[in-house]
Amino acid sequence: MLNYQNGDQRAFRELFEIHQKPVINFCFRFCQNRALAEDLAQEVFLRVYRGAAGYRPEARFNTWLYRIAVNVCLNETRKIHYRVQVDSIDRPGPKGGDDSPKQICDEEQADPGEKVASKQRGEMIARSLAGLPDQQRIALALRTYQEFSYEDIAGQMSCSEGKVKTLIFRARQSLKEMLKDFL
Amino acid sequence: MKKTCNINPKMNQLLSAFADGHLSEKDRSLVVRHLEACDLCRDEYAAIQSIDRLLRKSEELEPSANFADSFWRKVDAMEAAKERKAWFNWRDWGFRPVWAAAAATLVIASGVFLYHRTPFRALDDAGDSTGLLIAEDIDLYDDFEVVQHLELLEQWETISSMEEI
Ligand SMILES: [Zn+2]
């Protein structure tokens, strides 16, 4: 990141290569729509590109990156009053290419029965996440998928650690109810 | 149906932070001791862990084939816009004085030209001031394009801030 601040375009390209997939997935978990998730992720990287000068080296780049991602996602909900639409995990995205999301493989997944079950489970998880309030969904995603500490998440969401703790607790309580058939 | 621990109603919330390793040492040992004694909270803790496992198993998108290309196109467009803006700034701050100087030069040149034209010279010789004549007959300026557009120079701030310029 420091190299990039010194004008090294190649350093930015490397950051983009490393972080594009996790950022897309973070946005996807937020909006459950591939096309929108990729637009949001591109907006995140454009802001990183433009805002390199505002990056403080004392913050880890990863923490800063997701602070931007949180802002972009929350802005999106303010901008458009969109209805969260759950993409079928089989439906190809509108941009072509290798669009089918990859399920992280279980050994049993070769079994067609398990494939169907896994697909249903994936859709149910997506629907349950979509049913959470935005802030709970963001806090839980930052914790579960990006593995940030409560302190980092508090910084990214501009709130207290206590609030983060409550958001994550409530998200888990709701998911426990919604996903009880899969637990 | 939500079940709450009868022994410690706050245990649910503590368990969530415990699962994330975000408890003080005191609370952590409280939870550890409680889990040994309370079946309900043990189940609750197991449920939290399976939710996390389940979430981590959920689908992962691969970036679309043209994700990177379309991003770099946006970067190029942004850079091009930045260059255009830099050029406007240069024109705004650098070009404007040039225009003003050109206008001033033409005004002076036209004054000299008018001064040397016989009728005015004659009038001047007769004791009239050229400046006064021009001031009285402002249409005399109309032959000189820059002078005609002096009002544009005055409005330059507004004009240059318009997108299409
Ligand atoms: Zn208990």
mmCIF file of C-alpha atoms and ligand atoms in Angstrom:
data_model
loop_
_atom_site.group_PDB
_atom_site.id
_atom_site.type_symbol
_atom_site.label_atom_id
_atom_site.label_comp_id
_atom_site.label_asym_id
_atom_site.label_seq_id
_atom_site.Cartn_x
_atom_site.Cartn_y
_atom_site.Cartn_z
ATOM 1 C CA MET A 1 0.000 0.000 0.000
ATOM 2 C CA LEU A 2 2.811 2.380 0.842
ATOM 3 C CA ASN A 3 4.362 1.606 -2.537
ATOM 4 C CA TYR A 4 1.076 2.454 -4.162
ATOM 5 C CA GLN A 5 0.965 5.779 -2.314
ATOM 6 C CA ASN A 6 4.340 6.494 -3.857
ATOM 7 C CA GLY A 7 2.717 6.183 -7.252
ATOM 8 C CA ASP A 8 3.421 2.551 -8.004
ATOM 9 C CA GLN A 9 0.541 1.394 -10.199
ATOM 10 C CA ARG A 10 1.804 -2.159 -10.084
ATOM 11 C CA ALA A 11 1.384 -2.248 -6.323
ATOM 12 C CA PHE A 12 -2.248 -1.237 -6.751
ATOM 13 C CA ARG A 13 -2.744 -3.953 -9.357
ATOM 14 C CA GLU A 14 -1.413 -6.496 -6.884
ATOM 15 C CA LEU A 15 -3.755 -5.267 -4.155
ATOM 16 C CA PHE A 16 -6.619 -5.450 -6.615
ATOM 17 C CA GLU A 17 -5.700 -9.005 -7.610
ATOM 18 C CA ILE A 18 -5.471 -10.197 -4.006
ATOM 19 C CA HIS A 19 -8.555 -8.508 -2.637
ATOM 20 C CA GLN A 20 -11.040 -8.508 -5.515
ATOM 21 C CA LYS A 21 -12.633 -11.848 -4.715
ATOM 22 C CA PRO A 22 -13.091 -11.343 -0.957
ATOM 23 C CA VAL A 23 -14.465 -7.831 -1.527
ATOM 24 C CA ILE A 24 -16.931 -9.076 -4.163
ATOM 25 C CA ASN A 25 -18.049 -11.777 -1.738
ATOM 26 C CA PHE A 26 -18.398 -9.301 1.106
ATOM 27 C CA CYS A 27 -20.616 -7.125 -1.092
ATOM 28 C CA PHE A 28 -22.508 -10.181 -2.319
ATOM 29 C CA ARG A 29 -23.269 -11.249 1.252
ATOM 30 C CA PHE A 30 -24.563 -7.771 1.814
ATOM 31 C CA CYS A 31 -26.826 -7.462 -1.243
ATOM 32 C CA GLN A 32 -27.248 -11.086 -2.452
ATOM 33 C CA ASN A 33 -27.058 -9.957 -6.066
ATOM 34 C CA ARG A 34 -24.021 -10.716 -8.179
ATOM 35 C CA ALA A 35 -24.230 -7.821 -10.627
ATOM 36 C CA LEU A 36 -24.788 -5.299 -7.858
ATOM 37 C CA ALA A 37 -22.065 -6.905 -5.715
ATOM 38 C CA GLU A 38 -19.534 -6.515 -8.536
ATOM 39 C CA ASP A 39 -20.558 -2.904 -9.112
ATOM 40 C CA LEU A 40 -20.177 -2.198 -5.417
ATOM 41 C CA ALA A 41 -16.799 -3.942 -5.311
ATOM 42 C CA GLN A 42 -15.590 -1.857 -8.265
ATOM 43 C CA GLU A 43 -16.744 1.265 -6.462
ATOM 44 C CA VAL A 44 -14.764 0.149 -3.407
ATOM 45 C CA PHE A 45 -11.564 -0.231 -5.463
ATOM 46 C CA LEU A 46 -12.134 3.049 -7.278
ATOM 47 C CA ARG A 47 -12.341 4.754 -3.894
ATOM 48 C CA VAL A 48 -9.177 2.986 -2.790
ATOM 49 C CA TYR A 49 -7.485 4.123 -6.004
ATOM 50 C CA ARG A 50 -8.622 7.715 -5.537
ATOM 51 C CA GLY A 51 -8.195 7.776 -1.789
ATOM 52 C CA ALA A 52 -4.721 6.309 -1.414
ATOM 53 C CA ALA A 53 -3.545 9.670 -0.112
ATOM 54 C CA GLY A 54 -6.042 9.434 2.749
ATOM 55 C CA TYR A 55 -4.725 6.063 3.885
ATOM 56 C CA ARG A 56 -2.986 6.186 7.255
ATOM 57 C CA PRO A 57 -0.146 3.669 7.447
ATOM 58 C CA GLU A 58 -0.919 2.992 11.125
ATOM 59 C CA ALA A 59 -4.177 1.289 10.068
ATOM 60 C CA ARG A 60 -3.797 -2.083 8.406
ATOM 61 C CA PHE A 61 -4.670 -1.888 4.722
ATOM 62 C CA ASN A 62 -7.205 -4.691 5.059
ATOM 63 C CA THR A 63 -9.036 -2.864 7.849
ATOM 64 C CA TRP A 64 -9.113 0.331 5.814
ATOM 65 C CA LEU A 65 -10.293 -1.509 2.697
ATOM 66 C CA TYR A 66 -13.324 -2.944 4.493
ATOM 67 C CA ARG A 67 -14.111 0.355 6.132
ATOM 68 C CA ILE A 68 -14.544 1.667 2.589
ATOM 69 C CA ALA A 69 -16.540 -1.440 1.628
ATOM 70 C CA VAL A 70 -18.891 -0.912 4.583
ATOM 71 C CA ASN A 71 -19.440 2.693 3.538
ATOM 72 C CA VAL A 72 -20.079 1.775 -0.078
ATOM 73 C CA CYS A 73 -22.606 -0.914 0.911
ATOM 74 C CA LEU A 74 -24.432 1.282 3.398
ATOM 75 C CA ASN A 75 -24.490 4.148 0.889
ATOM 76 C CA GLU A 76 -26.095 1.842 -1.602
ATOM 77 C CA THR A 77 -29.023 1.156 0.711
ATOM 78 C CA ARG A 78 -29.414 4.875 1.294
ATOM 79 C CA LYS A 79 -29.235 5.591 -2.434
ATOM 80 C CA ILE A 80 -31.716 3.073 -3.705
ATOM 81 C CA HIS A 81 -34.524 1.646 -1.704
ATOM 82 C CA TYR A 82 -33.884 -1.712 -3.214
ATOM 83 C CA ARG A 83 -35.510 -4.947 -2.305
ATOM 84 C CA VAL A 84 -32.958 -7.563 -1.436
ATOM 85 C CA GLN A 85 -33.263 -10.140 -4.116
ATOM 86 C CA VAL A 86 -31.781 -13.526 -3.590
ATOM 87 C CA ASP A 87 -30.052 -14.784 -6.703
ATOM 88 C CA SER A 88 -30.379 -18.451 -7.279
ATOM 89 C CA ILE A 89 -26.929 -19.892 -6.833
ATOM 90 C CA ASP A 90 -27.372 -21.649 -10.181
ATOM 91 C CA ARG A 91 -28.353 -18.563 -12.130
ATOM 92 C CA PRO A 92 -25.463 -17.191 -14.170
ATOM 93 C CA GLY A 93 -24.639 -13.576 -13.515
ATOM 94 C CA PRO A 94 -25.270 -11.006 -16.220
ATOM 95 C CA LYS A 95 -21.631 -10.396 -16.971
ATOM 96 C CA GLY A 96 -20.727 -13.722 -18.521
ATOM 97 C CA GLY A 97 -17.742 -15.885 -17.792
ATOM 98 C CA ASP A 98 -17.420 -18.323 -14.952
ATOM 99 C CA ASP A 99 -20.415 -17.062 -13.080
ATOM 100 C CA SER A 100 -21.598 -20.005 -11.082
ATOM 101 C CA PRO A 101 -20.663 -19.405 -7.473
ATOM 102 C CA LYS A 102 -18.546 -22.167 -6.052
ATOM 103 C CA GLN A 103 -19.718 -24.050 -3.034
ATOM 104 C CA ILE A 104 -16.889 -24.797 -0.701
ATOM 105 C CA CYS A 105 -16.658 -28.522 -1.165
ATOM 106 C CA ASP A 106 -17.606 -31.169 1.295
ATOM 107 C CA GLU A 107 -16.301 -34.631 0.595
ATOM 108 C CA GLU A 108 -19.861 -35.928 0.217
ATOM 109 C CA GLN A 109 -20.779 -33.357 -2.366
ATOM 110 C CA ALA A 110 -20.199 -35.682 -5.310
ATOM 111 C CA ASP A 111 -23.498 -37.295 -4.245
ATOM 112 C CA PRO A 112 -26.362 -35.643 -6.252
ATOM 113 C CA GLY A 113 -28.633 -35.795 -3.201
ATOM 114 C CA GLU A 114 -26.117 -33.862 -1.184
ATOM 115 C CA LYS A 115 -25.731 -31.404 -4.068
ATOM 116 C CA VAL A 116 -29.414 -30.546 -3.918
ATOM 117 C CA ALA A 117 -29.317 -30.305 -0.146
ATOM 118 C CA SER A 118 -26.258 -28.100 -0.355
ATOM 119 C CA LYS A 119 -27.953 -25.843 -2.872
ATOM 120 C CA GLN A 120 -31.036 -25.538 -0.687
ATOM 121 C CA ARG A 121 -28.858 -24.819 2.298
ATOM 122 C CA GLY A 122 -26.949 -22.146 0.380
ATOM 123 C CA GLU A 123 -30.149 -20.436 -0.688
ATOM 124 C CA MET A 124 -31.548 -20.592 2.808
ATOM 125 C CA ILE A 125 -28.376 -19.063 4.232
ATOM 126 C CA ALA A 126 -28.533 -16.286 1.633
ATOM 127 C CA ARG A 127 -32.189 -15.643 2.419
ATOM 128 C CA SER A 128 -31.536 -15.612 6.151
ATOM 129 C CA LEU A 129 -28.642 -13.191 5.802
ATOM 130 C CA ALA A 130 -30.814 -10.984 3.610
ATOM 131 C CA GLY A 131 -33.441 -11.000 6.355
ATOM 132 C CA LEU A 132 -31.071 -9.452 8.897
ATOM 133 C CA PRO A 133 -30.922 -5.694 9.440
ATOM 134 C CA ASP A 134 -28.062 -4.153 7.389
ATOM 135 C CA GLN A 135 -25.850 -3.391 10.380
ATOM 136 C CA GLN A 136 -26.200 -6.889 11.837
ATOM 137 C CA ARG A 137 -25.443 -8.452 8.458
ATOM 138 C CA ILE A 138 -22.343 -6.295 8.002
ATOM 139 C CA ALA A 139 -21.000 -6.884 11.506
ATOM 140 C CA LEU A 140 -21.538 -10.638 11.238
ATOM 141 C CA ALA A 141 -19.964 -10.845 7.772
ATOM 142 C CA LEU A 142 -16.901 -8.868 8.878
ATOM 143 C CA ARG A 143 -16.526 -11.228 11.832
ATOM 144 C CA THR A 144 -17.377 -14.582 10.251
ATOM 145 C CA TYR A 145 -15.910 -14.263 6.759
ATOM 146 C CA GLN A 146 -13.225 -11.607 7.119
ATOM 147 C CA GLU A 147 -12.378 -12.566 10.725
ATOM 148 C CA PHE A 148 -11.899 -9.024 11.951
ATOM 149 C CA SER A 149 -11.731 -8.303 15.663
ATOM 150 C CA TYR A 150 -14.573 -6.419 17.370
ATOM 151 C CA GLU A 151 -12.216 -3.473 17.654
ATOM 152 C CA ASP A 152 -11.553 -3.425 13.893
ATOM 153 C CA ILE A 153 -15.248 -3.819 13.106
ATOM 154 C CA ALA A 154 -16.096 -0.949 15.469
ATOM 155 C CA GLY A 155 -13.676 1.236 13.507
ATOM 156 C CA GLN A 156 -15.046 0.086 10.165
ATOM 157 C CA MET A 157 -18.649 0.684 11.204
ATOM 158 C CA SER A 158 -17.924 3.842 13.216
ATOM 159 C CA CYS A 159 -19.538 2.517 16.369
ATOM 160 C CA SER A 160 -18.494 1.173 19.774
ATOM 161 C CA GLU A 161 -17.178 -2.334 20.423
ATOM 162 C CA GLY A 162 -20.170 -2.891 22.683
ATOM 163 C CA LYS A 163 -22.474 -2.163 19.766
ATOM 164 C CA VAL A 164 -20.551 -4.629 17.574
ATOM 165 C CA LYS A 165 -20.889 -7.297 20.247
ATOM 166 C CA THR A 166 -24.657 -6.718 20.409
ATOM 167 C CA LEU A 167 -25.079 -6.649 16.615
ATOM 168 C CA ILE A 168 -23.283 -9.961 16.209
ATOM 169 C CA PHE A 169 -25.137 -11.550 19.109
ATOM 170 C CA ARG A 170 -28.527 -10.490 17.683
ATOM 171 C CA ALA A 171 -27.579 -11.639 14.188
ATOM 172 C CA ARG A 172 -26.688 -15.077 15.560
ATOM 173 C CA GLN A 173 -29.897 -15.265 17.587
ATOM 174 C CA SER A 174 -31.970 -14.551 14.464
ATOM 175 C CA LEU A 175 -29.986 -16.962 12.293
ATOM 176 C CA LYS A 176 -30.350 -19.674 14.894
ATOM 177 C CA GLU A 177 -34.111 -19.427 14.475
ATOM 178 C CA MET A 178 -34.080 -19.069 10.691
ATOM 179 C CA LEU A 179 -31.587 -21.868 10.077
ATOM 180 C CA LYS A 180 -32.664 -24.267 12.788
ATOM 181 C CA ASP A 181 -33.438 -26.993 10.231
ATOM 182 C CA PHE A 182 -29.834 -26.947 9.047
ATOM 183 C CA LEU A 183 -28.121 -26.880 12.420
ATOM 184 C CA MET B 1 -38.752 -20.568 20.801
ATOM 185 C CA LYS B 2 -35.867 -18.803 22.520
ATOM 186 C CA LYS B 3 -34.482 -20.472 25.589
ATOM 187 C CA THR B 4 -32.786 -18.394 28.223
ATOM 188 C CA CYS B 5 -30.489 -19.780 30.856
ATOM 189 C CA ASN B 6 -32.184 -19.821 34.262
ATOM 190 C CA ILE B 7 -28.907 -19.547 36.100
ATOM 191 C CA ASN B 8 -27.460 -16.598 34.163
ATOM 192 C CA PRO B 9 -29.858 -14.810 31.761
ATOM 193 C CA LYS B 10 -26.936 -12.831 30.316
ATOM 194 C CA MET B 11 -25.117 -16.016 29.380
ATOM 195 C CA ASN B 12 -26.453 -16.027 25.771
ATOM 196 C CA GLN B 13 -24.768 -12.733 25.002
ATOM 197 C CA LEU B 14 -21.579 -13.785 26.753
ATOM 198 C CA LEU B 15 -21.479 -16.998 24.723
ATOM 199 C CA SER B 16 -21.499 -15.083 21.431
ATOM 200 C CA ALA B 17 -18.512 -12.965 22.475
ATOM 201 C CA PHE B 18 -16.874 -16.086 23.950
ATOM 202 C CA ALA B 19 -17.136 -17.836 20.583
ATOM 203 C CA ASP B 20 -15.290 -14.873 19.044
ATOM 204 C CA GLY B 21 -12.626 -14.850 21.769
ATOM 205 C CA HIS B 22 -13.707 -11.381 22.855
ATOM 206 C CA LEU B 23 -14.218 -11.730 26.591
ATOM 207 C CA SER B 24 -12.174 -10.429 29.475
ATOM 208 C CA GLU B 25 -10.263 -13.079 31.377
ATOM 209 C CA LYS B 26 -12.796 -12.851 34.225
ATOM 210 C CA ASP B 27 -15.831 -13.365 31.954
ATOM 211 C CA ARG B 28 -14.057 -16.072 30.032
ATOM 212 C CA SER B 29 -13.455 -18.229 33.085
ATOM 213 C CA LEU B 30 -17.037 -17.541 34.222
ATOM 214 C CA VAL B 31 -18.310 -18.907 30.900
ATOM 215 C CA VAL B 32 -15.983 -21.905 30.961
ATOM 216 C CA ARG B 33 -17.160 -22.866 34.450
ATOM 217 C CA HIS B 34 -20.803 -22.277 33.486
ATOM 218 C CA LEU B 35 -20.556 -24.454 30.391
ATOM 219 C CA GLU B 36 -19.376 -27.358 32.516
ATOM 220 C CA ALA B 37 -22.521 -27.093 34.621
ATOM 221 C CA CYS B 38 -25.307 -25.988 32.252
ATOM 222 C CA ASP B 39 -26.663 -28.217 29.467
ATOM 223 C CA LEU B 40 -28.810 -25.473 27.991
ATOM 224 C CA CYS B 41 -25.846 -23.137 27.515
ATOM 225 C CA ARG B 42 -23.710 -25.939 26.151
ATOM 226 C CA ASP B 43 -26.378 -26.482 23.470
ATOM 227 C CA GLU B 44 -26.544 -22.759 22.851
ATOM 228 C CA TYR B 45 -22.782 -22.584 22.407
ATOM 229 C CA ALA B 46 -22.845 -25.569 20.055
ATOM 230 C CA ALA B 47 -25.575 -23.808 18.034
ATOM 231 C CA ILE B 48 -23.441 -20.675 17.694
ATOM 232 C CA GLN B 49 -20.553 -22.775 16.476
ATOM 233 C CA SER B 50 -22.695 -24.589 13.912
ATOM 234 C CA ILE B 51 -24.091 -21.293 12.615
ATOM 235 C CA ASP B 52 -20.560 -20.059 12.053
ATOM 236 C CA ARG B 53 -19.585 -23.312 10.353
ATOM 237 C CA LEU B 54 -22.692 -23.201 8.187
ATOM 238 C CA LEU B 55 -22.035 -19.608 7.140
ATOM 239 C CA ARG B 56 -18.444 -20.369 6.262
ATOM 240 C CA LYS B 57 -19.596 -23.249 4.095
ATOM 241 C CA SER B 58 -21.901 -20.990 2.088
ATOM 242 C CA GLU B 59 -21.309 -20.122 -1.529
ATOM 243 C CA GLU B 60 -18.289 -18.195 -2.727
ATOM 244 C CA LEU B 61 -18.470 -16.163 -5.908
ATOM 245 C CA GLU B 62 -15.633 -16.116 -8.373
ATOM 246 C CA PRO B 63 -15.221 -12.705 -10.010
ATOM 247 C CA SER B 64 -16.878 -12.552 -13.455
ATOM 248 C CA ALA B 65 -14.513 -13.006 -16.380
ATOM 249 C CA ASN B 66 -14.706 -9.317 -17.274
ATOM 250 C CA PHE B 67 -14.719 -7.939 -13.728
ATOM 251 C CA ALA B 68 -11.108 -6.774 -13.843
ATOM 252 C CA ASP B 69 -11.343 -5.401 -17.406
ATOM 253 C CA SER B 70 -14.436 -3.427 -16.637
ATOM 254 C CA PHE B 71 -12.792 -2.087 -13.469
ATOM 255 C CA TRP B 72 -9.685 -0.923 -15.348
ATOM 256 C CA ARG B 73 -11.905 0.744 -17.930
ATOM 257 C CA LYS B 74 -13.490 2.697 -15.086
ATOM 258 C CA VAL B 75 -10.023 3.642 -13.838
ATOM 259 C CA ASP B 76 -9.042 4.815 -17.351
ATOM 260 C CA ALA B 77 -12.227 6.873 -17.600
ATOM 261 C CA MET B 78 -11.506 8.382 -14.199
ATOM 262 C CA GLU B 79 -7.923 9.228 -15.169
ATOM 263 C CA ALA B 80 -9.124 10.794 -18.424
ATOM 264 C CA ALA B 81 -11.653 12.888 -16.516
ATOM 265 C CA LYS B 82 -8.881 13.950 -14.120
ATOM 266 C CA GLU B 83 -6.710 15.033 -17.053
ATOM 267 C CA ARG B 84 -9.580 17.000 -18.588
ATOM 268 C CA LYS B 85 -10.173 18.660 -15.251
ATOM 269 C CA ALA B 86 -6.486 19.514 -14.929
ATOM 270 C CA TRP B 87 -6.624 21.088 -18.358
ATOM 271 C CA PHE B 88 -9.674 23.167 -17.375
ATOM 272 C CA ASN B 89 -7.859 24.315 -14.294
ATOM 273 C CA TRP B 90 -4.901 25.308 -16.373
ATOM 274 C CA ARG B 91 -7.194 27.186 -18.749
ATOM 275 C CA ASP B 92 -9.078 28.673 -15.848
ATOM 276 C CA TRP B 93 -6.003 30.036 -14.121
ATOM 277 C CA GLY B 94 -3.483 30.178 -16.942
ATOM 278 C CA PHE B 95 -5.469 30.999 -20.000
ATOM 279 C CA ARG B 96 -7.714 33.678 -18.537
ATOM 280 C CA PRO B 97 -4.956 36.256 -17.951
ATOM 281 C CA VAL B 98 -3.817 35.622 -21.515
ATOM 282 C CA TRP B 99 -7.280 36.505 -22.746
ATOM 283 C CA ALA B 100 -7.412 39.555 -20.512
ATOM 284 C CA ALA B 101 -3.990 40.693 -21.726
ATOM 285 C CA ALA B 102 -5.030 40.135 -25.334
ATOM 286 C CA ALA B 103 -8.191 42.113 -24.768
ATOM 287 C CA ALA B 104 -6.293 44.927 -23.078
ATOM 288 C CA THR B 105 -3.758 45.019 -25.907
ATOM 289 C CA LEU B 106 -6.522 45.197 -28.481
ATOM 290 C CA VAL B 107 -8.289 47.943 -26.597
ATOM 291 C CA ILE B 108 -5.077 49.950 -26.494
ATOM 292 C CA ALA B 109 -4.323 49.119 -30.147
ATOM 293 C CA SER B 110 -7.816 50.149 -31.173
ATOM 294 C CA GLY B 111 -7.421 53.345 -29.221
ATOM 295 C CA VAL B 112 -4.163 54.083 -30.998
ATOM 296 C CA PHE B 113 -5.758 53.132 -34.335
ATOM 297 C CA LEU B 114 -8.760 55.326 -33.752
ATOM 298 C CA TYR B 115 -6.547 58.106 -32.523
ATOM 299 C CA HIS B 116 -4.596 58.014 -35.763
ATOM 300 C CA ARG B 117 -7.662 57.982 -37.995
ATOM 301 C CA THR B 118 -7.940 61.370 -39.636
ATOM 302 C CA PRO B 119 -11.393 62.448 -38.445
ATOM 303 C CA PHE B 120 -10.510 61.814 -34.842
ATOM 304 C CA ARG B 121 -7.092 63.283 -35.315
ATOM 305 C CA ALA B 122 -8.764 66.336 -36.719
ATOM 306 C CA LEU B 123 -11.173 66.436 -33.839
ATOM 307 C CA ASP B 124 -8.323 65.877 -31.447
ATOM 308 C CA ASP B 125 -6.412 68.612 -33.131
ATOM 309 C CA ALA B 126 -9.479 70.680 -32.624
ATOM 310 C CA GLY B 127 -9.050 70.068 -28.913
ATOM 311 C CA ASP B 128 -11.479 67.123 -28.271
ATOM 312 C CA SER B 129 -10.376 64.046 -26.313
ATOM 313 C CA THR B 130 -10.398 60.732 -28.203
ATOM 314 C CA GLY B 131 -11.295 58.829 -25.058
ATOM 315 C CA LEU B 132 -14.343 60.954 -24.561
ATOM 316 C CA LEU B 133 -15.432 60.399 -28.186
ATOM 317 C CA ILE B 134 -15.158 56.651 -27.819
ATOM 318 C CA ALA B 135 -17.028 56.721 -24.568
ATOM 319 C CA GLU B 136 -19.818 58.668 -26.220
ATOM 320 C CA ASP B 137 -19.983 56.367 -29.248
ATOM 321 C CA ILE B 138 -19.513 52.894 -27.814
ATOM 322 C CA ASP B 139 -20.500 51.288 -31.172
ATOM 323 C CA LEU B 140 -17.059 52.193 -32.423
ATOM 324 C CA TYR B 141 -15.802 49.171 -30.476
ATOM 325 C CA ASP B 142 -17.996 46.754 -32.403
ATOM 326 C CA ASP B 143 -15.406 46.237 -35.114
ATOM 327 C CA PHE B 144 -13.170 44.508 -32.629
ATOM 328 C CA GLU B 145 -14.227 41.004 -31.744
ATOM 329 C CA VAL B 146 -12.513 40.702 -28.395
ATOM 330 C CA VAL B 147 -14.049 43.923 -27.251
ATOM 331 C CA GLN B 148 -17.431 42.591 -28.264
ATOM 332 C CA HIS B 149 -16.849 39.619 -26.012
ATOM 333 C CA LEU B 150 -15.562 41.423 -22.985
ATOM 334 C CA GLU B 151 -18.716 40.411 -21.153
ATOM 335 C CA LEU B 152 -17.701 36.792 -21.707
ATOM 336 C CA LEU B 153 -14.456 37.431 -19.920
ATOM 337 C CA GLU B 154 -16.360 38.919 -17.023
ATOM 338 C CA GLN B 155 -18.548 35.791 -16.907
ATOM 339 C CA TRP B 156 -15.586 33.449 -17.249
ATOM 340 C CA GLU B 157 -15.932 32.073 -13.724
ATOM 341 C CA THR B 158 -19.478 30.906 -14.443
ATOM 342 C CA ILE B 159 -18.772 29.725 -17.967
ATOM 343 C CA SER B 160 -15.701 27.703 -17.051
ATOM 344 C CA SER B 161 -17.582 25.982 -14.253
ATOM 345 C CA MET B 162 -20.122 24.642 -16.751
ATOM 346 C CA GLU B 163 -19.583 20.975 -17.600
ATOM 347 C CA GLU B 164 -19.723 21.253 -21.377
ATOM 348 C CA ILE B 165 -17.008 23.920 -21.662
HETATM 349 ZN ZN ZN C 1 -26.759 -21.687 31.364
#
